[in-house]
Coordinates of C-alpha atoms in Angstrom, one line a residue:
M313 CA -34.8 172.7 135.6
G314 CA -31.6 174.0 134.2
S315 CA -29.8 175.0 137.5
T316 CA -29.1 173.1 140.6
A317 CA -29.0 176.4 142.5
T318 CA -32.8 176.3 142.7
L319 CA -32.8 172.8 144.3
P320 CA -33.6 172.8 148.0
V321 CA -31.5 171.2 150.7
H322 CA -33.6 168.4 152.3
R323 CA -33.6 167.9 156.0
L324 CA -35.5 165.9 158.7
S325 CA -35.5 166.8 162.3
D326 CA -34.5 164.2 164.9
P327 CA -38.1 163.7 166.1
A328 CA -39.3 163.4 162.5
F329 CA -36.6 160.9 161.7
A330 CA -37.5 158.8 164.7
A331 CA -41.2 158.8 163.9
L332 CA -40.4 157.8 160.3
A333 CA -38.3 155.0 161.6
A334 CA -41.2 153.8 163.8
G335 CA -43.4 153.7 160.7
R336 CA -45.4 156.8 161.8
P337 CA -44.3 159.7 159.5
D338 CA -46.4 162.8 159.5
A339 CA -47.6 164.7 156.5
A340 CA -44.6 167.2 156.6
T341 CA -42.1 164.3 156.6
L342 CA -43.8 162.6 153.6
D343 CA -43.8 165.9 151.7
E344 CA -40.1 166.3 152.3
L345 CA -39.4 162.8 151.1
R346 CA -41.5 163.4 147.9
R347 CA -39.7 166.7 147.3
S348 CA -36.3 165.0 147.7
Q349 CA -37.3 162.4 145.1
L350 CA -38.3 165.2 142.6
S351 CA -34.9 166.8 143.3
K352 CA -33.3 163.5 142.5
H353 CA -35.1 163.3 139.2
L354 CA -34.2 166.8 138.3
L355 CA -30.5 166.2 139.0
L356 CA -30.6 163.0 137.0
L357 CA -32.3 164.9 134.1
R358 CA -29.7 167.6 134.3
E359 CA -26.8 165.1 134.1
L360 CA -28.6 163.2 131.3
V361 CA -29.0 166.4 129.2
A362 CA -25.4 167.2 129.7
A363 CA -24.4 163.7 128.5
A364 CA -26.5 163.5 125.4
P365 CA -29.3 165.3 123.4
V366 CA -32.6 164.4 125.0
P367 CA -35.6 164.7 122.6
G368 CA -38.5 166.6 124.2
Y369 CA -36.3 168.4 126.8
A370 CA -36.6 171.9 125.2
E371 CA -40.3 171.5 124.9
L372 CA -40.5 170.5 128.6
V373 CA -38.5 173.6 129.6
A374 CA -40.9 175.8 127.7
A375 CA -44.0 174.0 129.2
E376 CA -42.5 174.6 132.7
R377 CA -42.6 178.3 132.2
E378 CA -46.3 178.1 131.5
D379 CA -47.3 175.6 134.2
P380 CA -44.5 174.7 136.5
A381 CA -46.6 172.6 138.9
A382 CA -47.9 170.3 136.0
V383 CA -44.4 169.7 134.7
R384 CA -43.0 169.0 138.1
A385 CA -45.8 166.5 138.8
L386 CA -45.0 164.8 135.5
L387 CA -41.3 164.6 136.3
A388 CA -42.0 163.3 139.8
R389 CA -43.6 160.1 138.3
P390 CA -41.8 156.9 139.4
L391 CA -41.1 155.6 136.0
V392 CA -39.3 158.9 135.0
G393 CA -36.8 157.9 137.7
V394 CA -36.4 154.5 136.2
W395 CA -35.9 156.0 132.7
A396 CA -33.4 158.7 133.7
T397 CA -31.3 156.3 135.9
R398 CA -31.1 153.7 133.2
C399 CA -30.2 156.1 130.4
L400 CA -27.6 157.9 132.5
S401 CA -26.0 154.7 133.7
A402 CA -25.7 153.3 130.2
L403 CA -24.3 156.5 128.7
R404 CA -21.7 156.8 131.5
A405 CA -20.7 153.2 130.9
G406 CA -20.3 153.9 127.2
R407 CA -23.3 151.7 126.2
P408 CA -26.3 152.6 124.2
P409 CA -29.3 153.3 126.6
Q410 CA -31.7 150.4 126.9
A411 CA -34.5 152.9 127.7
P412 CA -35.6 155.1 124.9
L413 CA -34.1 158.6 125.0
D414 CA -37.3 160.0 123.6
Y415 CA -39.3 158.9 126.6
L416 CA -40.0 162.5 127.6
T417 CA -41.6 163.2 124.1
T418 CA -43.9 160.2 124.4
L419 CA -44.8 161.2 127.9
T420 CA -45.8 164.7 127.1
S421 CA -47.1 164.5 123.6
G422 CA -50.1 162.2 124.3
T423 CA -48.9 159.6 121.7
R424 CA -49.0 156.9 124.4
P425 CA -52.2 155.7 125.9
A426 CA -53.0 157.4 129.2
A427 CA -52.7 155.2 132.3
R428 CA -56.0 154.1 133.7
Q429 CA -56.8 154.8 137.3
L430 CA -58.2 153.1 140.4
T431 CA -59.9 155.1 143.0
A432 CA -61.3 154.3 146.4
A433 CA -62.9 156.4 149.2
H434 CA -64.1 155.6 152.7
D435 CA -65.0 157.7 155.7
G436 CA -63.6 160.9 154.2
L437 CA -60.3 159.5 153.0
S438 CA -59.6 158.7 149.3
I439 CA -56.8 157.3 147.2
T440 CA -56.2 157.4 143.5
V441 CA -53.6 155.1 141.8
R442 CA -52.6 154.8 138.2
I443 CA -52.4 151.3 136.7
E444 CA -49.3 151.3 134.6
D445 CA -49.9 148.4 132.3
S446 CA -48.6 149.8 129.0
D447 CA -45.6 152.0 129.8
P448 CA -42.5 150.4 128.2
L449 CA -40.4 151.1 131.3
R450 CA -42.7 149.1 133.7
A451 CA -40.3 146.1 133.6
G452 CA -37.8 148.4 135.4
L453 CA -39.3 147.4 138.8
G454 CA -37.6 144.0 138.5
L455 CA -40.5 141.7 137.7
P456 CA -42.0 140.5 134.4
P457 CA -44.9 142.9 133.7
A458 CA -48.3 141.5 132.8
P459 CA -50.0 142.3 129.5
T460 CA -52.4 145.3 129.4
L461 CA -55.3 144.5 131.7
T462 CA -58.6 143.5 130.1
P463 CA -61.7 145.5 131.4
A464 CA -62.6 142.5 133.5
E465 CA -59.1 142.3 135.1
L466 CA -59.2 146.1 135.7
D467 CA -62.6 145.7 137.4
R468 CA -61.2 142.9 139.6
W469 CA -58.4 145.2 140.8
Q470 CA -60.9 148.0 141.4
Q471 CA -63.1 145.7 143.5
L472 CA -60.1 144.5 145.6
L473 CA -58.8 148.1 146.2
T474 CA -62.3 149.3 147.2
E475 CA -62.5 146.6 149.9
A476 CA -58.8 146.8 150.9
W477 CA -59.2 150.6 151.3
R478 CA -62.2 150.2 153.5
R479 CA -60.3 147.9 155.9
L480 CA -57.3 150.1 156.0
V481 CA -59.2 153.3 156.7
E482 CA -61.2 151.6 159.5
Q483 CA -58.3 149.7 161.1
L484 CA -55.2 151.7 160.3
R485 CA -56.2 155.1 159.2
P486 CA -52.7 156.7 159.8
D487 CA -51.1 154.1 157.6
A488 CA -53.9 154.6 155.0
E489 CA -53.0 158.3 155.0
V490 CA -49.4 157.4 154.2
L491 CA -50.5 155.1 151.4
A492 CA -52.7 157.9 149.9
T493 CA -49.7 160.2 149.9
V494 CA -47.0 157.9 148.7
L495 CA -48.6 155.4 146.4
D496 CA -48.5 156.7 142.8
C497 CA -49.0 153.7 140.6
I498 CA -49.3 149.9 140.5
V499 CA -47.6 147.9 137.8
P500 CA -49.4 144.5 137.4
V501 CA -46.9 141.7 136.9
E502 CA -47.0 138.0 136.0
P503 CA -47.7 135.7 138.9
D504 CA -45.0 133.3 140.1
P505 CA -46.3 129.7 140.3
A506 CA -44.0 129.0 143.2
A507 CA -45.3 131.9 145.4
R508 CA -48.7 132.9 146.8
G509 CA -48.2 136.4 145.3
I510 CA -45.2 138.5 144.4
S511 CA -44.5 142.2 144.6
A512 CA -41.5 144.5 144.4
T513 CA -40.4 148.1 144.4
S514 CA -37.4 149.9 143.0
A515 CA -35.1 152.5 144.6
D516 CA -35.4 154.4 141.2
A517 CA -39.2 154.5 141.3
F518 CA -40.5 156.1 144.5
G519 CA -44.2 155.4 144.9
A520 CA -44.5 152.6 142.4
V521 CA -45.5 149.0 143.3
A522 CA -45.1 146.0 141.0
M523 CA -47.6 143.4 142.1
S524 CA -49.3 140.2 140.8
E525 CA -53.0 140.2 141.1
P526 CA -53.7 139.5 144.8
A527 CA -55.8 136.7 146.0
D528 CA -58.1 138.9 148.0
A529 CA -58.5 142.3 149.6
T530 CA -56.5 141.4 152.6
A531 CA -53.5 140.3 150.5
L532 CA -53.8 143.6 148.5
A533 CA -53.8 145.7 151.7
V534 CA -50.8 143.8 153.2
G535 CA -48.9 144.0 149.9
L536 CA -49.5 147.8 149.5
L537 CA -48.4 148.4 153.1
H538 CA -45.3 146.3 152.7
E539 CA -44.1 147.8 149.4
T540 CA -44.9 151.4 150.4
Q541 CA -42.6 150.9 153.3
H542 CA -39.8 149.9 150.9
S543 CA -40.4 153.1 148.9
L544 CA -40.2 155.2 152.1
L545 CA -36.9 153.5 153.2
N546 CA -35.5 153.9 149.7
A547 CA -36.2 157.7 150.0
V548 CA -34.6 157.7 153.5
Q549 CA -31.5 155.9 152.1
Y550 CA -31.2 158.5 149.3
L551 CA -30.8 161.2 152.0
F552 CA -29.0 159.3 154.7
D553 CA -26.2 156.7 154.8
L554 CA -27.6 154.1 157.2
H555 CA -24.9 151.4 156.7
H556 CA -21.2 151.1 156.9
Q557 CA -21.4 147.6 155.4
P558 CA -24.7 147.4 153.5
D559 CA -23.6 144.1 151.7
A560 CA -22.7 142.1 154.8
L561 CA -24.7 138.9 154.6
G562 CA -26.9 137.5 157.4
Y563 CA -30.1 135.8 158.4
S564 CA -33.4 137.3 157.3
P565 CA -36.6 135.9 158.9
W566 CA -38.6 136.5 155.7
R567 CA -36.4 135.0 153.0
D568 CA -34.8 131.5 152.5
D569 CA -31.6 133.0 151.2
P570 CA -28.9 135.0 152.9
R571 CA -29.6 138.8 152.7
P572 CA -27.3 141.8 152.9
A573 CA -27.7 144.1 155.9
A574 CA -29.4 146.7 153.8
G575 CA -31.9 144.1 152.7
I576 CA -32.5 142.9 156.3
L577 CA -33.3 146.4 157.3
H578 CA -35.7 146.7 154.3
G579 CA -37.5 143.5 155.5
A580 CA -37.7 144.7 159.1
Y581 CA -39.1 148.1 158.0
A582 CA -41.7 146.6 155.6
Y583 CA -42.8 144.0 158.1
L584 CA -43.1 146.6 160.9
T585 CA -46.2 148.0 159.2
V586 CA -47.5 144.5 158.2
T587 CA -47.2 143.5 161.8
R588 CA -49.2 146.6 162.8
F589 CA -51.9 145.6 160.4
W590 CA -52.2 142.1 161.9
R591 CA -52.1 143.6 165.4
T592 CA -55.4 145.4 164.7
R593 CA -57.1 142.0 163.8
R594 CA -55.5 139.7 166.3
A595 CA -58.9 138.6 167.6
E596 CA -58.9 136.3 164.5
P597 CA -56.6 133.2 165.0
L598 CA -54.7 133.5 161.7
A599 CA -54.1 137.3 162.3
A600 CA -53.0 136.6 165.8
F601 CA -50.5 134.1 164.5
E602 CA -49.1 136.5 161.9
F603 CA -48.9 139.3 164.5
A604 CA -47.1 137.1 167.0
R605 CA -44.7 135.7 164.4
W606 CA -43.7 138.9 162.8
R607 CA -43.4 141.1 165.9
T608 CA -40.7 138.6 167.1
A609 CA -39.1 138.4 163.7
V610 CA -38.9 142.2 163.3
L611 CA -37.5 142.6 166.8
S612 CA -34.9 139.8 166.1
A613 CA -33.8 141.5 162.9
A614 CA -33.5 144.8 164.6
D615 CA -31.4 143.3 167.4
G616 CA -29.2 141.6 164.8
L617 CA -28.6 144.8 162.9
L618 CA -27.8 146.8 166.1
A619 CA -25.4 144.1 167.2
G620 CA -23.8 143.5 163.8
G621 CA -21.7 146.6 163.5
T622 CA -22.9 147.4 160.0
L623 CA -24.9 150.6 160.8
T624 CA -23.8 154.2 160.8
A625 CA -24.9 156.6 163.6
A626 CA -27.9 157.5 161.5
G627 CA -28.7 153.9 160.9
T628 CA -28.4 153.1 164.6
R629 CA -30.9 155.8 165.4
F630 CA -33.2 154.6 162.8
V631 CA -33.2 150.9 163.8
T632 CA -33.4 151.9 167.5
A633 CA -36.6 153.7 166.9
L634 CA -37.9 150.9 164.8
R635 CA -37.1 148.4 167.5
A636 CA -38.8 150.5 170.2
E637 CA -42.0 150.6 168.2
V638 CA -42.3 146.8 167.8
R639 CA -41.0 146.1 171.3
S640 CA -44.0 148.0 172.7
W641 CA -46.2 145.3 171.2
L642 CA -44.6 142.4 173.1
T643 CA -47.1 142.7 175.9
D644 CA -50.1 142.3 173.6
E645 CA -51.6 138.9 174.4
V646 CA -52.4 136.2 171.9
P647 CA -53.8 132.7 172.7
A648 CA -51.2 130.3 174.1
T649 CA -51.6 127.8 171.2
V650 CA -51.1 130.6 168.6
A651 CA -48.1 131.9 170.5
R652 CA -46.6 128.3 170.5
L653 CA -47.1 128.0 166.7
A654 CA -45.7 131.4 166.0
T655 CA -42.6 130.7 168.0
A656 CA -42.2 127.3 166.3
A657 CA -42.7 128.8 162.9
N658 CA -39.9 131.3 163.5
S659 CA -37.6 128.5 164.7
D660 CA -38.6 126.4 161.8
H661 CA -37.6 129.1 159.3
Y662 CA -34.3 129.7 161.0
L663 CA -33.3 126.1 161.2
R664 CA -34.3 125.5 157.5
W665 CA -32.3 128.6 156.6
R666 CA -29.2 127.2 158.3
L667 CA -29.6 123.8 156.5
R668 CA -30.0 125.6 153.2
N669 CA -27.3 128.2 153.5
R670 CA -24.6 127.1 156.0
H671 CA -22.3 124.5 154.6
V672 CA -19.8 122.0 156.2
Q673 CA -16.6 121.4 154.2
P674 CA -16.4 117.7 153.1
Q675 CA -13.1 117.2 154.9
D676 CA -14.6 118.5 158.2
A677 CA -17.6 116.2 157.8
R678 CA -15.3 113.3 157.3
L679 CA -13.2 114.3 160.3
L680 CA -16.3 114.2 162.5
A681 CA -17.6 111.0 160.9
D682 CA -14.3 109.2 161.6
A683 CA -14.3 110.4 165.2
W684 CA -17.9 109.1 165.7
A685 CA -16.9 105.7 164.2
Q686 CA -13.9 105.4 166.4
G687 CA -15.7 106.4 169.6
R688 CA -13.7 109.6 170.1
P689 CA -14.9 113.0 171.2
A690 CA -16.2 115.3 168.5
P691 CA -13.6 117.8 167.2
R692 CA -14.9 121.4 166.9
V693 CA -16.2 122.1 163.4
E694 CA -18.1 125.2 162.2
S695 CA -20.1 125.7 159.1
E696 CA -19.7 128.6 156.7
L697 CA -22.3 130.9 155.1
R698 CA -22.5 130.8 151.4
P699 CA -24.3 133.3 149.2
A700 CA -27.4 131.8 147.5
P701 CA -27.2 131.5 143.7
R702 CA -30.7 133.0 143.3
R703 CA -33.5 134.7 145.2
A704 CA -35.4 132.3 147.5
L705 CA -38.8 133.2 148.9
E706 CA -40.1 131.4 152.0
A707 CA -41.6 128.0 151.3
S708 CA -42.7 125.5 154.0
G709 CA -45.2 122.7 154.1
R710 CA -45.4 123.0 157.9
L711 CA -46.3 126.7 157.6
D712 CA -49.0 125.9 155.0
L713 CA -50.4 123.4 157.5
I714 CA -50.4 125.9 160.3
H715 CA -52.3 128.4 158.1
A716 CA -54.8 125.8 157.1
T717 CA -55.3 124.7 160.7
L718 CA -55.9 128.3 161.9
R719 CA -58.4 128.8 159.1
G720 CA -60.2 125.7 160.1
E721 CA -59.4 124.0 156.9
P722 CA -58.4 120.4 156.4
A723 CA -54.7 119.6 156.1
P724 CA -53.2 119.9 152.6
A725 CA -53.1 116.6 150.7
D726 CA -49.3 116.7 150.6
T727 CA -48.8 117.1 154.4
A728 CA -45.6 115.2 155.3
D729 CA -45.3 112.6 158.1
G730 CA -44.8 114.2 161.5
D731 CA -46.2 117.6 160.6
L732 CA -49.7 117.0 161.9
A733 CA -48.3 115.8 165.3
Y734 CA -46.0 118.8 165.4
V735 CA -48.8 121.3 164.8
R736 CA -51.0 119.5 167.4
G737 CA -48.1 119.7 170.0
D738 CA -47.5 116.0 170.2
E739 CA -43.7 116.1 170.4
A740 CA -43.2 112.4 170.9
A741 CA -45.2 111.4 167.8
A742 CA -43.5 114.1 165.8
L743 CA -40.0 112.9 166.9
R744 CA -40.8 109.4 165.9
A745 CA -42.0 110.4 162.4
Y746 CA -39.1 112.8 161.7
R747 CA -36.6 110.2 163.0
K748 CA -38.0 107.7 160.6
R749 CA -37.9 110.1 157.7
V750 CA -34.3 111.0 158.3
G751 CA -33.4 107.3 158.3
T752 CA -35.1 106.8 155.0
D753 CA -33.8 110.0 153.4
P754 CA -30.9 111.8 155.1
G755 CA -31.2 114.6 152.5
D756 CA -34.7 115.5 153.8
D757 CA -34.0 119.0 155.3
A758 CA -37.5 119.4 156.5
A759 CA -37.2 116.2 158.6
W760 CA -34.0 117.4 160.1
T761 CA -35.7 120.7 161.1
G762 CA -38.6 118.7 162.4
L763 CA -36.4 116.7 164.7
A764 CA -35.2 120.0 166.4
L765 CA -38.7 121.3 166.5
G766 CA -40.1 118.1 167.9
G767 CA -38.0 118.4 171.1
A768 CA -34.5 117.5 170.2
G769 CA -32.0 120.1 171.3
G770 CA -28.3 120.7 171.5
A771 CA -26.5 120.5 168.2
L772 CA -29.8 120.0 166.3
R773 CA -31.0 123.4 167.5
D774 CA -27.7 125.2 167.3
A775 CA -26.1 123.7 164.1
P776 CA -28.5 121.3 162.4
E777 CA -26.4 121.5 159.2
V778 CA -23.4 120.0 161.0
V779 CA -25.4 117.1 162.4
A780 CA -27.0 116.4 158.9
A781 CA -23.6 116.6 157.2
V782 CA -22.0 114.1 159.5
H783 CA -25.0 111.7 159.2
R784 CA -24.9 111.9 155.4
T785 CA -21.2 111.3 155.4
L786 CA -21.6 108.2 157.5
G787 CA -24.1 106.9 155.1
D788 CA -25.6 104.5 157.6
P789 CA -29.4 104.6 158.1
A790 CA -28.9 102.7 161.4
V791 CA -27.2 105.7 163.0
D792 CA -29.6 107.4 165.4
P793 CA -29.6 111.2 164.5
L794 CA -30.5 112.1 168.0
A795 CA -27.6 110.1 169.5
L796 CA -25.3 111.8 166.9
A797 CA -26.6 115.2 167.9
D798 CA -26.0 114.4 171.6
W799 CA -22.5 113.3 170.8
L800 CA -21.8 116.6 168.9
S801 CA -23.3 118.6 171.7
S802 CA -21.0 117.0 174.3

């Protein structure tokens, strides 16, 4: 541990890199990524020891002489990466570390309760995962950790993993093999009342997943696939620069706020495997919908990244291989009704995203409003993208209605006017309802989106935020939003 001379140089061949980008890494590639993360931890520890006395380090060096493999396994744990990164960053900034410097001592001395484990096995393939519900560093994955699990809560997690593992092994065995290799621990976190379920990973904690208790085994399987992909991409980005401009903001099909290019790639890579999961189950209506929706979204995100000029040569190779994988699924058939709803759901999200995140300057909205009032042609005005003040997960009443419909459930009690007609494909009825809603409340973004989805085109499809801004500036409920959109389009 004391010399960087013993640390290996980590490499991936071009074929291995392409297979990894396509979400199909082999065992040798995964082993190389895991070794690279151990090297990262060792380098962090070396720098940390050089910056300040670290209790327990001398004992760790002595223990390594007796059992190198055991010590290396301990140091490879995800939360060791969180601890070392936090301590070193604080010391370099001249601040006292927020993480305890004696973490190594508590880790090796047995003074802290050992993490409990979940295990599952099916058809000759097994997985063992630690439940980290007491480690003081578990908040380092970015979400509020849940209290230590009760025996009943732990049993619930075990039941869900047993069933999720059976499904994964039967339907996606190669991806299950990746999970068994990469996933080290789960950190249970508090649920978010505004979300169906939340999960996260950290670039400092390879193989760790923070997750609220999932609703069912399918949600657990999808969540673990999703977050493990993030861990893999974090490891790739440790070895390779994939972006010239990682912070350039753009549209993400899975978030309601603008995302940096690096985040869009993370989303595309995570949803690549999620899409593959739904692909294996597309005989079911809801699974077919998720498959059709996400294959298009991943492809669209990949196209945007390749066209955006933010990728390095390595990033371009990575995204090109990712794109080729999902593009091969476009010929997989889904029922026509499901395909229509999936296409509409993607359009719905994009239009709502524009209304939320692209803004028209008040003076530009007034310029357009005056031209409308005076019967003049519309001057050219463009909106601008603004960063969101906070993280925004997807939330849509229409999407909830689609899910309920495909499950054969009744419409949610809060279903808004027009949405039932929209889901049934009755464009005329949907347009009438959404038109009425806009007249009653010009601030109803969902109604503006509905107008575009209900058959209105032109400016409502291309720049709904401009149409809405002008209508709101005019302040006259008698103004027909479709006529205004036609005027702007001309």
